[in-house]
Coordinates of C-alpha atoms and ligand atoms in Angstrom, one line a residue:
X1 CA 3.6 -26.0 17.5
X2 CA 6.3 -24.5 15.3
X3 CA 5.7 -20.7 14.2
X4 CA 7.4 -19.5 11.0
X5 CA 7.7 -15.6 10.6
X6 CA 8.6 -15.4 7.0
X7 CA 8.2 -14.6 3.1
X8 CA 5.3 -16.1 1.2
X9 CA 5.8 -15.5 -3.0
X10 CA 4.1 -16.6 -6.0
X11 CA 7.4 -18.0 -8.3
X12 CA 7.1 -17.5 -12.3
X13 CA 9.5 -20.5 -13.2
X14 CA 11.5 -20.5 -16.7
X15 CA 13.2 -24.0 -17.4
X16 CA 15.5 -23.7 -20.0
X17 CA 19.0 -24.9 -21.6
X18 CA 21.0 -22.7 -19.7
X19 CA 20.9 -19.9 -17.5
X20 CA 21.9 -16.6 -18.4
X21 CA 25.1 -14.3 -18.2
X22 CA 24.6 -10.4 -17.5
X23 CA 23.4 -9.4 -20.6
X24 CA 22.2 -12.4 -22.6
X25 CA 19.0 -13.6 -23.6
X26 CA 18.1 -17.9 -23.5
X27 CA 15.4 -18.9 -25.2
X28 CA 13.6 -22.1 -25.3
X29 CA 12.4 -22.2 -21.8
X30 CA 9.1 -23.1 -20.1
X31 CA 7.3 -21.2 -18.2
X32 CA 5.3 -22.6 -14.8
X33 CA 4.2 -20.8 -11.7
X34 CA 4.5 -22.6 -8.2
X35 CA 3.7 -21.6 -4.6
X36 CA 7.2 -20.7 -3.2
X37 CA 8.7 -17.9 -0.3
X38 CA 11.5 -19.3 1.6
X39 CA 8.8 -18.9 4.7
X40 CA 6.1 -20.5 3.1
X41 CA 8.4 -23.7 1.9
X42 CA 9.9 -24.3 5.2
X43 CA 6.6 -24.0 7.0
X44 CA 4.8 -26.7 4.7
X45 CA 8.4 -28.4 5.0
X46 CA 8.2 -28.6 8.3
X47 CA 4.2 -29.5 8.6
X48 CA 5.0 -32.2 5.3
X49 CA 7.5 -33.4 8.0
X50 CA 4.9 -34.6 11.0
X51 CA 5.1 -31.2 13.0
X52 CA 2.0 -29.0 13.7
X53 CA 2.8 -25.1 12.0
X54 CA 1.2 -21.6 12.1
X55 CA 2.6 -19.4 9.3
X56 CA 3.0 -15.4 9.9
X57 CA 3.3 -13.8 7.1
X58 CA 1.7 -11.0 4.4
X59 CA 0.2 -11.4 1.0
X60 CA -1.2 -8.8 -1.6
X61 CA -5.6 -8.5 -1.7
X62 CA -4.5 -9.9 -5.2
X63 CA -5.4 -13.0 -7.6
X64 CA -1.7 -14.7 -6.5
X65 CA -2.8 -14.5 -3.0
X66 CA -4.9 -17.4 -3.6
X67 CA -2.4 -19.2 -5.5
X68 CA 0.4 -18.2 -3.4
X69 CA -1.4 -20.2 -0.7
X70 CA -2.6 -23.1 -2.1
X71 CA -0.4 -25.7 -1.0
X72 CA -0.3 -24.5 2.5
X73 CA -4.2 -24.5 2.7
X74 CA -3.9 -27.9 1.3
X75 CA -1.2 -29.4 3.2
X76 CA -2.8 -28.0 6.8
X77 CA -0.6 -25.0 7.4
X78 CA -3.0 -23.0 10.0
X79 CA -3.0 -19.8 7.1
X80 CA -5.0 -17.7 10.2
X81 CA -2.2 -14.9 10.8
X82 CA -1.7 -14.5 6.8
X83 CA -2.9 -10.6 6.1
X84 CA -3.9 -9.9 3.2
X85 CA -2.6 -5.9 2.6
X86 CA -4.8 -3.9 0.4
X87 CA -2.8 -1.7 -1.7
X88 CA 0.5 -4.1 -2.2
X89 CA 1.2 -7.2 -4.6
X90 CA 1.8 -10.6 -3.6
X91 CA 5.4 -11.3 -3.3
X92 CA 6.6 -12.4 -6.5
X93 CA 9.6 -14.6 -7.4
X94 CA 11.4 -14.4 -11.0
X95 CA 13.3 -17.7 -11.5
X96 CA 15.7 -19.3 -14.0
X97 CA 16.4 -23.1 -14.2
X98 CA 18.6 -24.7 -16.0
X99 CA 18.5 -28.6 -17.2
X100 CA 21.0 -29.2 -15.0
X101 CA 19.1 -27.8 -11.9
X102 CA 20.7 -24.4 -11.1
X103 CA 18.6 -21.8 -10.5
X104 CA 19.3 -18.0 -10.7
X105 CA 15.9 -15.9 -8.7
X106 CA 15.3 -12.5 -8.9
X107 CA 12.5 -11.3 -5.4
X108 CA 9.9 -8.7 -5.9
X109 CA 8.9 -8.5 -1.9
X110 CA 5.5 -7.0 -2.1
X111 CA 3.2 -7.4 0.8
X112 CA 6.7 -8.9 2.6
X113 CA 8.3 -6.2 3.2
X114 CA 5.2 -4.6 5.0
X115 CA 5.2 -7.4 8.0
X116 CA 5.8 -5.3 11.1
X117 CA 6.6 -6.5 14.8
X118 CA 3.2 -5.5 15.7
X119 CA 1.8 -8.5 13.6
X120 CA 3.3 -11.1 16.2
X121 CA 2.5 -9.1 18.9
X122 CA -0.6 -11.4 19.8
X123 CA 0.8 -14.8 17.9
X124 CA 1.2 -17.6 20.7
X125 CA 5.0 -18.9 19.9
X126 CA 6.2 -22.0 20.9
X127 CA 9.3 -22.9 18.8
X128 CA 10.1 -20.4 15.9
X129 CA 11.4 -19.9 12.4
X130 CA 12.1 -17.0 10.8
X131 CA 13.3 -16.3 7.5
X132 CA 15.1 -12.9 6.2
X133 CA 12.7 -12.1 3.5
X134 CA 10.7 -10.6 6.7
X135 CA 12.1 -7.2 8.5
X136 CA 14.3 -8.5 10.7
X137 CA 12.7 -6.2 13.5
X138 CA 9.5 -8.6 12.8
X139 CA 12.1 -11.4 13.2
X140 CA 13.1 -10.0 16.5
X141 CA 9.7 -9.2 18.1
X142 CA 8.6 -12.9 17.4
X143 CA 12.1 -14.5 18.6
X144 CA 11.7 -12.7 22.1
X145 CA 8.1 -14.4 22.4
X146 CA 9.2 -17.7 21.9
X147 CA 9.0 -19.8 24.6
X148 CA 11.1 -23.2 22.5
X149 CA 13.3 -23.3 19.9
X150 CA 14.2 -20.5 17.5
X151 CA 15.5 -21.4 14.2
X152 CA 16.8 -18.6 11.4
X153 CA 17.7 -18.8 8.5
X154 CA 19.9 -15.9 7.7
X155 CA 18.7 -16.0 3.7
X156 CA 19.4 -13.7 1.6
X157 CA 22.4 -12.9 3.5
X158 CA 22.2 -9.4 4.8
X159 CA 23.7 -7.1 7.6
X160 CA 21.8 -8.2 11.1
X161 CA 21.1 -7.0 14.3
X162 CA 22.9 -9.1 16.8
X163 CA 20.1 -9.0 19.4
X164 CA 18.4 -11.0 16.9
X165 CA 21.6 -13.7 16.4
X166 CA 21.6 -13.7 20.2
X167 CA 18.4 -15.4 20.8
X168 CA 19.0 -18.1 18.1
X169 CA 19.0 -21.3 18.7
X170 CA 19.7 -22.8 15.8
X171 CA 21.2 -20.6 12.4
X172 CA 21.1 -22.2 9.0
X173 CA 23.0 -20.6 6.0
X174 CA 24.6 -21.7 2.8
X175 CA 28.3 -21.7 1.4
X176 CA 27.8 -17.9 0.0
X177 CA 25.7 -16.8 2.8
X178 CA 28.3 -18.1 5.4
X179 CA 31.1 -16.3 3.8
X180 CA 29.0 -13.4 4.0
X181 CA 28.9 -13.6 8.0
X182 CA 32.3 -15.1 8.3
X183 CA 34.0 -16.1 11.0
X184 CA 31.4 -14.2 13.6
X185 CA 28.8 -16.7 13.6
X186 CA 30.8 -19.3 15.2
X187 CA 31.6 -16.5 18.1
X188 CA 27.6 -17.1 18.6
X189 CA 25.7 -19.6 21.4
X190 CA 23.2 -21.6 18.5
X191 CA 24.7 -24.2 16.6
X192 CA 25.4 -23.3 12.7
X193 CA 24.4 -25.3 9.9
X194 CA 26.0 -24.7 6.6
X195 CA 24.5 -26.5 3.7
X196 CA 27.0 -27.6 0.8
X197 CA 25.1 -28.6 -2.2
X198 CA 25.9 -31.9 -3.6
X199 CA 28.3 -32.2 -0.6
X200 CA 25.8 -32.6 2.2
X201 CA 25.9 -29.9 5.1
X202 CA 27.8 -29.3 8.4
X203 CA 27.0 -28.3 11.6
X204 CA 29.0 -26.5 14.0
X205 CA 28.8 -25.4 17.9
X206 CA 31.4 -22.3 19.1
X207 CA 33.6 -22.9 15.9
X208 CA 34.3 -26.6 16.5
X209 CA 32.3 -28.9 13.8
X210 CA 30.3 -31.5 15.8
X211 CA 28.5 -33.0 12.8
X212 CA 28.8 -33.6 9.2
X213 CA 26.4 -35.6 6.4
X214 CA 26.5 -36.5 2.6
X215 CA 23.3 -37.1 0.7
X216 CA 22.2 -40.1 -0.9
X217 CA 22.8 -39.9 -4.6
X218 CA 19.6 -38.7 -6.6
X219 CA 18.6 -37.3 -10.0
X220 CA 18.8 -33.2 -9.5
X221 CA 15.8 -32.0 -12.0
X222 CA 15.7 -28.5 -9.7
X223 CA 17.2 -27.3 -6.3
X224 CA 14.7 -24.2 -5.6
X225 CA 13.5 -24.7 -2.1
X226 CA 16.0 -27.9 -1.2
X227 CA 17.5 -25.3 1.0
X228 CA 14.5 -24.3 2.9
X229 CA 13.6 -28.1 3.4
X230 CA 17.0 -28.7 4.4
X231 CA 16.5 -25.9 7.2
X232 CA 12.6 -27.3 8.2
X233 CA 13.9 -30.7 8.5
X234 CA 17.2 -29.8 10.4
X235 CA 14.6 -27.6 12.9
X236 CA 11.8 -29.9 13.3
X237 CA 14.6 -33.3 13.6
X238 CA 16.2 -31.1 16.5
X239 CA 13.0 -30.0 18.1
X240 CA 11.9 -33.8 18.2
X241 CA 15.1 -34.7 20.5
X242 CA 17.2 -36.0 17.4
X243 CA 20.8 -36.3 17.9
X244 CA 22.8 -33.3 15.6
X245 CA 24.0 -36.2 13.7
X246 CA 20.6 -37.9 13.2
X247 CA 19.1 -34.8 12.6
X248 CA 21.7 -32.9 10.2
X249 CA 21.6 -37.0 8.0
X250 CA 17.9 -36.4 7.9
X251 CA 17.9 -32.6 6.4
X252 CA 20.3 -33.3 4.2
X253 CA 18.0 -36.4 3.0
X254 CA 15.2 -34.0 2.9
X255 CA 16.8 -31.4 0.8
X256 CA 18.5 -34.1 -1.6
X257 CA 14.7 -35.6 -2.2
X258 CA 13.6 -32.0 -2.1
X259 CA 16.2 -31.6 -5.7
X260 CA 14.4 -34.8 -7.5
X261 CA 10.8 -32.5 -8.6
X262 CA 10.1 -29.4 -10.2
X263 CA 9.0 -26.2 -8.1
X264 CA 9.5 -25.4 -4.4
X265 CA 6.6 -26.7 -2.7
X266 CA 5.4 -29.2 -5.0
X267 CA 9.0 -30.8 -4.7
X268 CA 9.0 -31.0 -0.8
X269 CA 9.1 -34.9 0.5
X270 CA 7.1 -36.4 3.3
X271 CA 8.3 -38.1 6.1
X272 CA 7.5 -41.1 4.3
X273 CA 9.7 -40.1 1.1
X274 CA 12.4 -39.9 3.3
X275 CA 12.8 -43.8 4.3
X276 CA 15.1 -45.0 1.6
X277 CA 17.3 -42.8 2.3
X278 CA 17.4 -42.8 6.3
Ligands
LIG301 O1 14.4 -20.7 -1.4 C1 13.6 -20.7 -2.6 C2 12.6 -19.6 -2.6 O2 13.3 -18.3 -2.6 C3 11.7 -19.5 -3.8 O3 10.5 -20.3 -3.5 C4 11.4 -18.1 -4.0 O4 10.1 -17.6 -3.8 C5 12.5 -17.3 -3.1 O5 11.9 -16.7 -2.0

């Protein structure tokens, strides 16, 4: 059983021509609304993906609660540490796509940001993923009661307590979010993955590079939450006794397949989307 400790939002999607600069308005977009957090994607990532996943995490006592958490319910997420907080919204995302798939987002935290170390406290944890739109603290409290594997996913990059780093097995960031950390994540014990976009991803133990993988070539309609099933599928390939090779060649088909649909969750493959490519 894999437990992910992380974000759960409701994202407001705007697909238009372009996205914008500071201080310019695009019109001609259209607007959709898709279950998304970077913890609720890699949870139903990782459950899509064959493994068995308890989500930890906060919404509002709100009318996006229920749509926030759709998907998950639907796609067998066990939903039975979800609190609903009385008094806060549900996590919100604001997001701009462009034709071309970029994506700019814009995180209102709501309930998020009230998940508290106390709310693991009494959550049996196996292996574990945590996500930074959570306290870190929480983060903490739920990597010490692991008893596996612990994945993080230092996203959005942020300063970070390095009792929490320590008991990482695994740490998955992108190109800006590894410049952010620099050079002191490779001083660390878990291995590093760092995605690359169109370039595939790397992954690297104690500053030597021990594996590296391309995508397959696909039609990129929008990359919001290829990250988080690049991360998922990196964490469940490893915790099924995957080679790093095997298991970086099968995130980074995950997250390529991930780019090929609209929205976060609706977007993210099954194991069986995943055989052409493997
Ligand atoms: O990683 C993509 C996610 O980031 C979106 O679903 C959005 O909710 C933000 O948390």
């Amino acid at each position: 059983m894999i437990t992910v400790v992380g974000s759960i939002n409701l994202d407001i999607v705007a697909t238009g021509p372009k996205l914008p600069r500071p201080g310019e308005t695009v019109t001609g977009a259209k607007l959709a609304r898709h279950p998304g957090g970077k913890g609720a994607n890699q949870a139903l990532a990782a459950r899509r993906l064959g493994a068995d996943v308890r989500l930890v995490g906060a919404v509002g006592a709100d009318e996006m609660a229920g749509e926030a958490l759709k998907l998950l319910q639907a796609g067998g997420v066990d939903l039975s540490s979800v609190q609903h907080v009385n008094g806060e919204t549900t996590g919100v995302a604001l997001i701009a796509v462009s034709m071309d798939g970029e994506n700019q987002i814009v995180v209102c935290p709501g309930a998020n940001a009230v998940l508290r170390p106390a709310d693991v406290e009494f959550v049996e944890t196996e292996h574990m993923m945590g996500v930074l739109e959570v306290s870190a603290d929480t983060l903490l409290a739920a990597a010490r009661k692991a008893t596996g594997f612990v994945s993080l996913n230092l996203a959005p990059a942020m300063e970070v307590p390095e009792e929490l780093l320590a008991e990482a097995d695994l740490i998955s960031v992108n190109e800006t979010e590894a410049a952010f950390y620099g050079g002191a994540l490779h001083q660390l014990e878990a291995c590093i993955a760092i995605s690359l976009g169109s370039e595939g991803a790397t992954l690297w133990r104690k500053g030597k590079e021990i594996a590296r993988a391309t995508p397959p070539k696909v039609t990129v309609v929008d990359t919001v939450g290829a990250g988080d099933t690049f991360t998922a599928a990196l964490t469940v390939g490893l915790i099924e006794g995957q080679s790093p090779q095997e298991a970086l060649a099968f995130a980074v088909a995950a997250g390529a397949v991930a780019c090929t649909r609209p929205g976060a969750q609706p977007s993210l493959p099954k194991r069986l989307d995943l055989d052409p490519y493997l």
